[in-house]
Coordinates of C-alpha atoms in Angstrom, one line a residue:
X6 CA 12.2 62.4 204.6
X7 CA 9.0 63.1 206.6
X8 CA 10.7 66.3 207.7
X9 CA 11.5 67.0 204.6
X10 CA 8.3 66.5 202.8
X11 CA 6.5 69.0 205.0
X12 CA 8.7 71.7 204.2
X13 CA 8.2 71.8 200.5
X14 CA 5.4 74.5 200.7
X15 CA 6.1 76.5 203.8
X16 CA 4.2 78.8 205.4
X17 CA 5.2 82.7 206.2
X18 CA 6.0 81.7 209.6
X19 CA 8.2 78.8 208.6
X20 CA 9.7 80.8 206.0
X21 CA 11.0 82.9 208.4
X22 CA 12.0 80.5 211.0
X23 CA 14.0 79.0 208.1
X24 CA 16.5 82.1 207.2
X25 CA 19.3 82.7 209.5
X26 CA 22.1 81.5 208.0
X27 CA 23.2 84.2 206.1
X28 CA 22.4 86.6 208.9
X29 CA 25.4 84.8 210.2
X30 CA 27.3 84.9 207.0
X31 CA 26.6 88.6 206.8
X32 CA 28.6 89.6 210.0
X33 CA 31.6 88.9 208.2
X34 CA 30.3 92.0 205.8
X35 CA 29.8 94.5 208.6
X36 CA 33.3 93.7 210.6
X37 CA 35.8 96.6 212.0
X38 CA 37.3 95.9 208.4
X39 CA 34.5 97.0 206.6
X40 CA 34.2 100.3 209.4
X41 CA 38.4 101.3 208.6
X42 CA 37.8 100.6 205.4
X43 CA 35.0 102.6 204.8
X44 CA 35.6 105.5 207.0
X45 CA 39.0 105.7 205.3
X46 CA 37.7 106.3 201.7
X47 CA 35.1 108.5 202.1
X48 CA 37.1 110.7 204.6
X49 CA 39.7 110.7 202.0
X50 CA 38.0 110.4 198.4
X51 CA 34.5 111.7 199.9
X52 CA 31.8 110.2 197.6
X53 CA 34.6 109.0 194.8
X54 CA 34.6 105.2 195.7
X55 CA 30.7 104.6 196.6
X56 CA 30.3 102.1 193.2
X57 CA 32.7 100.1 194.8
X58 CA 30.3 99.2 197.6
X59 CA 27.5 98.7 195.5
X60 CA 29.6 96.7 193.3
X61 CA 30.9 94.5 195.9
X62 CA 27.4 93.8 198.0
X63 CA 26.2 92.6 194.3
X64 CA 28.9 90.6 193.7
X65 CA 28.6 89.3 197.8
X66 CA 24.9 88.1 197.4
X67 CA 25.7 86.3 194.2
X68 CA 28.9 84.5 195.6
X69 CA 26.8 84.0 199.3
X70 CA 23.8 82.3 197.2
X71 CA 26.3 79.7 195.3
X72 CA 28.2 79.0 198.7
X73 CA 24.6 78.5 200.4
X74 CA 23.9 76.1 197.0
X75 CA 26.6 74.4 197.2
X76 CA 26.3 73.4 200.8
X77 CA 22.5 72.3 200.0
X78 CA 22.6 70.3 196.9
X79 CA 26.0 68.3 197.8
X80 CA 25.6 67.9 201.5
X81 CA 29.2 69.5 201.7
X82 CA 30.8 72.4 203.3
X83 CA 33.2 74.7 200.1
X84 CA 36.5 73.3 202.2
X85 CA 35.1 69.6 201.8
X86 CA 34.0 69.4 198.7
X87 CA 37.7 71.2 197.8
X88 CA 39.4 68.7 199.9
X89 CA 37.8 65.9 198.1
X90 CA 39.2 66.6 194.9
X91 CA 42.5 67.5 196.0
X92 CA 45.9 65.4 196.7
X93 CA 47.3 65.8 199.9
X94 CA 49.9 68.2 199.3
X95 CA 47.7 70.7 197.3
X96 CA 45.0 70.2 200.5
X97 CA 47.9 71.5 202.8
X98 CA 48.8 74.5 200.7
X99 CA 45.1 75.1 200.0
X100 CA 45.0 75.3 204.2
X101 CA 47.8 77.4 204.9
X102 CA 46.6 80.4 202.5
X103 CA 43.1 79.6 203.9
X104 CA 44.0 79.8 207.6
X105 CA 46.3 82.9 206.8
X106 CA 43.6 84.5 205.4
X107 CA 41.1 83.2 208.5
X108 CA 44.1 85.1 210.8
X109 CA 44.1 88.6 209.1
X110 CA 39.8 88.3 209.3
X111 CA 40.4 87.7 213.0
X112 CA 43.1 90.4 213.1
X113 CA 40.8 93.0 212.1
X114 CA 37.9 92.0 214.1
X115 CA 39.7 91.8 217.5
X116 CA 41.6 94.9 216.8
X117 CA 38.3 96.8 215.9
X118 CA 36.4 94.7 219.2
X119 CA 39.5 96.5 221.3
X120 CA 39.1 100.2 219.6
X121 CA 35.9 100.2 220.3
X122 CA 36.1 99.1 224.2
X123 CA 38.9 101.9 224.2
X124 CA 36.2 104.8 222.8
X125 CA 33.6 103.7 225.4
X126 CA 35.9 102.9 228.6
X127 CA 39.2 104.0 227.7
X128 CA 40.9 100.5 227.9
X129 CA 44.0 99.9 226.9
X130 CA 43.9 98.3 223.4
X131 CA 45.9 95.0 224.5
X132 CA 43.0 94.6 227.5
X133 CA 40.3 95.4 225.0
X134 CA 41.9 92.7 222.5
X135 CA 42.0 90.2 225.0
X136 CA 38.5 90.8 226.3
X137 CA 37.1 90.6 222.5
X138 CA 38.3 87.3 222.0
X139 CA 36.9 86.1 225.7
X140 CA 33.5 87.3 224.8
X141 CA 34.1 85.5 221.1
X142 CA 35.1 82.4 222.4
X143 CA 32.1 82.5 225.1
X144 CA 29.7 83.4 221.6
X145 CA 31.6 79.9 220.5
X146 CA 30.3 78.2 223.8
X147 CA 27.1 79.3 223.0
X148 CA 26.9 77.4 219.7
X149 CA 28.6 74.5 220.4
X150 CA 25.5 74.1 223.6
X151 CA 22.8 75.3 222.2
X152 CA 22.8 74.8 218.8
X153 CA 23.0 76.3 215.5
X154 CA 19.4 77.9 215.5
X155 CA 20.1 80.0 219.1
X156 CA 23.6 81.2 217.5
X157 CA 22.5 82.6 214.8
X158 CA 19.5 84.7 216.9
X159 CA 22.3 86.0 219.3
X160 CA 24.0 87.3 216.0
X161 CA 21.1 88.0 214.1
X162 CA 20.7 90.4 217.7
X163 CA 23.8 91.6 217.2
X164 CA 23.9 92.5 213.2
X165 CA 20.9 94.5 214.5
X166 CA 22.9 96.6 217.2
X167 CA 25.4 97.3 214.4
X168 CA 23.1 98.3 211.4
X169 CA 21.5 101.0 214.3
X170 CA 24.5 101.9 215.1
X171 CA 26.1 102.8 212.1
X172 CA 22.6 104.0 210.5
X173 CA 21.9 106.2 213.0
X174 CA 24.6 108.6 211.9
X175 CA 23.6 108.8 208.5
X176 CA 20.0 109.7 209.3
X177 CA 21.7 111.9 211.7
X178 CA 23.5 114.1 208.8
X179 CA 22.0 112.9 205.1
X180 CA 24.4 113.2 202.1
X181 CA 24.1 115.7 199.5
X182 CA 22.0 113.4 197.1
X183 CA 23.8 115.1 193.9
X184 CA 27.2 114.4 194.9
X185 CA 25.9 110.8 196.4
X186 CA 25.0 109.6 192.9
X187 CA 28.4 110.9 191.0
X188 CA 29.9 108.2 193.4
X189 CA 28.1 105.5 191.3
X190 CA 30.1 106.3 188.2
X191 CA 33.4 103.7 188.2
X192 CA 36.7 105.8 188.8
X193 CA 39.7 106.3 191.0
X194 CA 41.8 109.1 191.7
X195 CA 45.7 107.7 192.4
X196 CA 47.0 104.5 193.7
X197 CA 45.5 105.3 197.3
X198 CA 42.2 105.1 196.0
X199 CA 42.5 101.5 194.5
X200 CA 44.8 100.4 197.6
X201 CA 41.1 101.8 199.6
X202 CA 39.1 99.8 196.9
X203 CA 40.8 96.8 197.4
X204 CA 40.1 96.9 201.1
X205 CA 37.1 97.7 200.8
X206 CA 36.1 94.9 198.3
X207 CA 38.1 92.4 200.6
X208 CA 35.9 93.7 203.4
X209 CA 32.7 93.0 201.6
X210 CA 33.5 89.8 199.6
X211 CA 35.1 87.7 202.0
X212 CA 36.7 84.6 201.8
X213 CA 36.4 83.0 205.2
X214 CA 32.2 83.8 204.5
X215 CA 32.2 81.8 201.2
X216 CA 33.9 78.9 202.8
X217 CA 31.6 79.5 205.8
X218 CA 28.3 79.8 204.7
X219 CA 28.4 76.6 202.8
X220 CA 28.7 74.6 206.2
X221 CA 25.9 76.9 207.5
X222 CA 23.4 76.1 205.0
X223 CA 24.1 72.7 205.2
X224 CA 24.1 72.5 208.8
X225 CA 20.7 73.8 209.3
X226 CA 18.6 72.3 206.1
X227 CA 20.3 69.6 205.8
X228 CA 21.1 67.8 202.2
X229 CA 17.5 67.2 201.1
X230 CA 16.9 64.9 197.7
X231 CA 15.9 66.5 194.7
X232 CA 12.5 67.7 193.6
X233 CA 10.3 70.1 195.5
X234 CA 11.6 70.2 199.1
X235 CA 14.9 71.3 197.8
X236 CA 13.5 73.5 195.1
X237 CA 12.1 75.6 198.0
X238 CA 14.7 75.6 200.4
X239 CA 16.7 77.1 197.4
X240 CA 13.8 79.6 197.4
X241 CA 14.0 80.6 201.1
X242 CA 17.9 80.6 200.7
X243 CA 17.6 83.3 198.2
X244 CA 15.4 85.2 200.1
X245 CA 17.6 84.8 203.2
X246 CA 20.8 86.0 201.3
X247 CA 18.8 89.1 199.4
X248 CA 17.8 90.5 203.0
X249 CA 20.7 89.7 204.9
X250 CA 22.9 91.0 201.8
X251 CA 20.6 94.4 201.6
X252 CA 21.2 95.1 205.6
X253 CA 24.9 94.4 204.9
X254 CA 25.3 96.7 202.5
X255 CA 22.9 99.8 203.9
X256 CA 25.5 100.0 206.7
X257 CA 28.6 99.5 204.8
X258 CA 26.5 102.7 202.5
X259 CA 26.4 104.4 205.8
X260 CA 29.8 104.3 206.8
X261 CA 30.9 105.7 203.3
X262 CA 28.6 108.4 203.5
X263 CA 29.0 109.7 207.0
X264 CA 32.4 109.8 206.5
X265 CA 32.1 111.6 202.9
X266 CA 29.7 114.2 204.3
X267 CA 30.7 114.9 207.7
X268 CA 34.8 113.7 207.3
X269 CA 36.5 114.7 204.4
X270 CA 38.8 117.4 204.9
X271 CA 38.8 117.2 208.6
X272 CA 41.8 116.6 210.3
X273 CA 42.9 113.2 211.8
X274 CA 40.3 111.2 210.5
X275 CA 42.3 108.5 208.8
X276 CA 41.8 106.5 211.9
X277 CA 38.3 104.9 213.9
X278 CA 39.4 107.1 216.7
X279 CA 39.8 110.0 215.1
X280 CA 36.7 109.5 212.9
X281 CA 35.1 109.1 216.0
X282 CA 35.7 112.1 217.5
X283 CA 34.9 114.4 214.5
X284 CA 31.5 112.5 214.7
X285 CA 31.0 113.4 218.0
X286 CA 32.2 116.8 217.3
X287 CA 30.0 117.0 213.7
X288 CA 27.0 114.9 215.3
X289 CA 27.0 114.8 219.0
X290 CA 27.7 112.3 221.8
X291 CA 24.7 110.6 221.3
X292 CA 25.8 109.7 217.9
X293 CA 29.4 108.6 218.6
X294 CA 27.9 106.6 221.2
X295 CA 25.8 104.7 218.9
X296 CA 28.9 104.5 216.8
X297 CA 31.2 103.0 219.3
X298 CA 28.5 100.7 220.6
X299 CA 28.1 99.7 216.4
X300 CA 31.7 99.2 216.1
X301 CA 31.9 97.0 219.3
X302 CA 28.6 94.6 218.6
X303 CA 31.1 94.1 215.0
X304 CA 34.1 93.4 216.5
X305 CA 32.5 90.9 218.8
X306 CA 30.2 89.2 216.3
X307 CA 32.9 88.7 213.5
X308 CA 35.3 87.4 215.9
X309 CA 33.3 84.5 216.9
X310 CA 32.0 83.9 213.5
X311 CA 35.6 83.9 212.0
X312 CA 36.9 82.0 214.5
X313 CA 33.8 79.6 213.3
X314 CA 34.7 79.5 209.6
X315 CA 38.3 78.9 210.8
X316 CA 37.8 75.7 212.2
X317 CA 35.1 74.6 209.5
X318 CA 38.0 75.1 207.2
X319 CA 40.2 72.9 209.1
X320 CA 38.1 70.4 209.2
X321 CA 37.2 70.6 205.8
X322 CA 40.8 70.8 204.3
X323 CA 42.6 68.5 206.7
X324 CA 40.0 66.5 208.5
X325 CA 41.2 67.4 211.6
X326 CA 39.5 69.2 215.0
X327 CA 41.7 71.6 217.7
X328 CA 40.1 72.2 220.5
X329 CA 38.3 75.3 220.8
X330 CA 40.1 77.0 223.6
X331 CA 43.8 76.2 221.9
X332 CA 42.4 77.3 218.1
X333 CA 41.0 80.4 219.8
X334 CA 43.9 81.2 221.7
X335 CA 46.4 80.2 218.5
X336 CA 44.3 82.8 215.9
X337 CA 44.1 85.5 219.0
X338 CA 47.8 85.6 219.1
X339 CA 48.5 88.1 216.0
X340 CA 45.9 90.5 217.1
X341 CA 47.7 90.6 220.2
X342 CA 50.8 91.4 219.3
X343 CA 49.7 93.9 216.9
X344 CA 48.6 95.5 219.9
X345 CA 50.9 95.1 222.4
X346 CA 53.8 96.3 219.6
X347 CA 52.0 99.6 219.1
X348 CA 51.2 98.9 215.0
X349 CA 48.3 102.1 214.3
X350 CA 45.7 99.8 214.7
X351 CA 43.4 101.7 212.1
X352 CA 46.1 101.3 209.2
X353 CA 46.6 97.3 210.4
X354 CA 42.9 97.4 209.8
X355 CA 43.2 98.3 206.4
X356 CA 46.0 96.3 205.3
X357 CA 44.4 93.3 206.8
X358 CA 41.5 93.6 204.7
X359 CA 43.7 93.8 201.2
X360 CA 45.1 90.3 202.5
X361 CA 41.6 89.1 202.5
X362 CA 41.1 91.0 198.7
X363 CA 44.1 88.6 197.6
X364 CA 42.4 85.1 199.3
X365 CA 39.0 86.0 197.5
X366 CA 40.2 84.3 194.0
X367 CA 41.2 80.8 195.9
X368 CA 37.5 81.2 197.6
X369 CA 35.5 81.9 194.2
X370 CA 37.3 79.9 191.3
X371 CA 36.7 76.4 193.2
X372 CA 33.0 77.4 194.2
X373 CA 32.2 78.5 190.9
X374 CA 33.8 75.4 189.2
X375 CA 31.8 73.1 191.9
X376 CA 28.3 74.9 191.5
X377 CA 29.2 74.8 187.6
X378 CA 29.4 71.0 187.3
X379 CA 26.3 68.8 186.1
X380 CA 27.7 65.8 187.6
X381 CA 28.3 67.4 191.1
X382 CA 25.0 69.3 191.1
X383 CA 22.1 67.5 189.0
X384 CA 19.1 69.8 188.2
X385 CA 20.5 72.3 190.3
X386 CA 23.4 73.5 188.2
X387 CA 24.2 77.0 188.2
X388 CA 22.4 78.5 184.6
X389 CA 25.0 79.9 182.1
X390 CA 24.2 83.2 183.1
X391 CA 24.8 82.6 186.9
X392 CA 27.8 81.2 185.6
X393 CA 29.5 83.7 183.3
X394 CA 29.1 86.6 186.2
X395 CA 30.5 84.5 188.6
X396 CA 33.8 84.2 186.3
X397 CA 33.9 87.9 185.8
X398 CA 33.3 88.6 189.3
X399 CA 36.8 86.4 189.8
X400 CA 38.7 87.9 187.1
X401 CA 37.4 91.8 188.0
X402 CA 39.1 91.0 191.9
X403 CA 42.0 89.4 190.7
X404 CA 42.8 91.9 187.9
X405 CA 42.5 94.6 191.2
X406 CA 44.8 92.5 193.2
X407 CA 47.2 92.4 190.5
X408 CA 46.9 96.2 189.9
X409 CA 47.1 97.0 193.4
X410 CA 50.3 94.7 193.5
X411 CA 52.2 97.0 190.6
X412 CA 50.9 100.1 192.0
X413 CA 52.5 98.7 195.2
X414 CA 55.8 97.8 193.9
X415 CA 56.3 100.8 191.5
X416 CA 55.1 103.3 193.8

């Protein structure tokens, strides 16, 4: 409590030493996902889809903020609290669409980890795989040795590498501001276009970060009592999800951009590679390098932080622990054989993220019903307000994924 106590008005310095958790959380908003994603829809659509990243950072630092809450004020990860109020049959099948959606994050992320070793040493894609999950796992090591605190520095480092990376290109070769802005007004153009949206809002809003950043916040403030101390860690936690959230989304702005100014039109950009190489070709080497370097810093980052929310989910749901080495190796395996079967990995990259789209709704309708209840949360309760959006963030991504889905089958 004496810890506690003195934290209730912080100073600048402490302020700062207290975010980090959503710097962590926010890798999961920058992954190789987000890049094929991106890249794909403004190469394609140029500016057309924009809103939809502005939409879905908005909709990511509400969702974040409640996870972060929930984690706080109950003292429980988003897969405990869950578990708690579940049978154990509904637990199981909770798990199982969890972990599948924990395997396409990790998909993605070693995929884009092995493209981006390929576009900087020409490795094959299976060695570049493998040595993304090495480096993950070793991120992992890190953690579970040195605590919490040093982790999220060495990704905090990382988020860094990727937002100058990606940034660089835009300040490279600035949009068209006119044609920037008419991306702001809601529209698509063809199923394509919403199959790109739904990627791209699975790529922002994701699932395994909501279950994730619960544990996070919990883990490093601990579940203070109510009154002051927790009033102000609440304060810091908003603070620390509004700036990791606004780096997030400037690069995930980037991406769209570049690829809507220098892309569209050009030929063979419906892939990382080949976006690469009309960057270099539009920009300079300098500029892919930064790119590849970006894409790489993402690819290991996410990994190890997916790999992270995988397991807190598993012990969450099921209240059991795998050892680290054997749950790494079990979630590697599908990247693996994506790339050792020759799938394009830029499409797999795609696709994985409208997997992710569909797990958002099992994510969201539990936190908001948790954060929601008086009897659960006290004085902390989420306000009406805070409430209604959150149910009409749900129902706007479901009503996608159900669109997307009929598109999908009539099509």
């Amino acid at each position: 409590m004496g810890i506690v106590a003195r934290e209730v008005r912080p100073r600048a310095n402490s302020r700062l030493a207290l975010l980090g958790p959503a710097f962590v959380a926010a890798i999961a908003y920058v992954d190789p996902g987000n890049v094929a994603a991106n890249v794909s829809a403004g190469a394609q659509f140029g500016f057309l889809l924009l809103w939809v990243i502005v939409a879905a950072n908005l909709m990511a630092c509400l969702v974040q903020y409640l996870s972060a809450k929930l984690g706080l004020v109950t003292g429980a990860s988003l897969p405990e609290a869950v578990g708690a109020r579940m049978g154990r049959p509904a637990r199981l099948s909770f798990w199982v669409q969890a972990e599948l959606v924990a395997m396409a994050t990790d998909l993605a992320e070693v995929v884009g980890g092995a493209i981006a070793l390929y576009l900087l040493f020409d490795l094959p894609l299976l060695v570049g795989g493998v040595i993304t999950g090495a480096v993950s796992l070793a991120l992992l090591l890190v953690k579970d040795r040195s605590g919490q605190q040093v982790f999220e520095r060495v990704i905090t480092g990382l988020l860094l590498v990727i937002a100058i990376g990606f940034l660089t290109s835009l300040f490279a070769s600035p949009p068209p501001v006119g044609e920037a802005a008419a991306g702001l007004v809601p529209r698509f153009d063809g199923a394509e276009s919403i199959l790109l949206a739904a990627a791209m809002l699975g790529a922002t809003v994701m699932p395994h970060a909501v279950y994730l950043h619960s544990g996070l916040t919990r883990d490093r403030h601990g579940h203070p009592e109510p009154g002051p101390a927790r009033r102000a860690l609440l304060r810091i936690t908003r603070w620390d999800v509004g700036i990791a959230m606004l780096v997030a989304g400037a690069v995930n702005l980037s991406m769209l951009l570049v690829a809507a100014t220098n892309l569209q039109g050009v030929a063979d950009t419906d892939s990382i590679e080949g976006a690469h190489a009309a960057v270099q070709a539009a920009l300079g080497p300098g500029v892919a390098l930064l790119f590849a370097i970006g894409l790489l810093a993402s690819g290991l980052a996410s990994s190890s932080v997916g790999a992270y929310a995988g397991a807190m989910i598993m012990q969450g749901l099921i209240r059991r622990s795998v050892p680290l080495l054997t749950r790494r190796l079990v979630t590697l395996l599908p990247a693996l054989v994506v790339l050792a079967v020759g799938v394009d990995p830029s499409r797999a990259l795609v696709l994985s993220q409208v997997v992710l789209s569909f797990g958002i709704p099992f994510a969201l309708i539990p936190l908001i019903r948790l954060t929601a209840d008086t009897g659960l949360m006290g004085a902390d309760v989420n306000h009406r307000i805070t409430t209604t959006s959150g149910w009409i963030v749900a129902g706007l991504i479901t009503l996608l994924n159900v669109v997307l889905i009929y598109l999908t089958l009539t099509g």
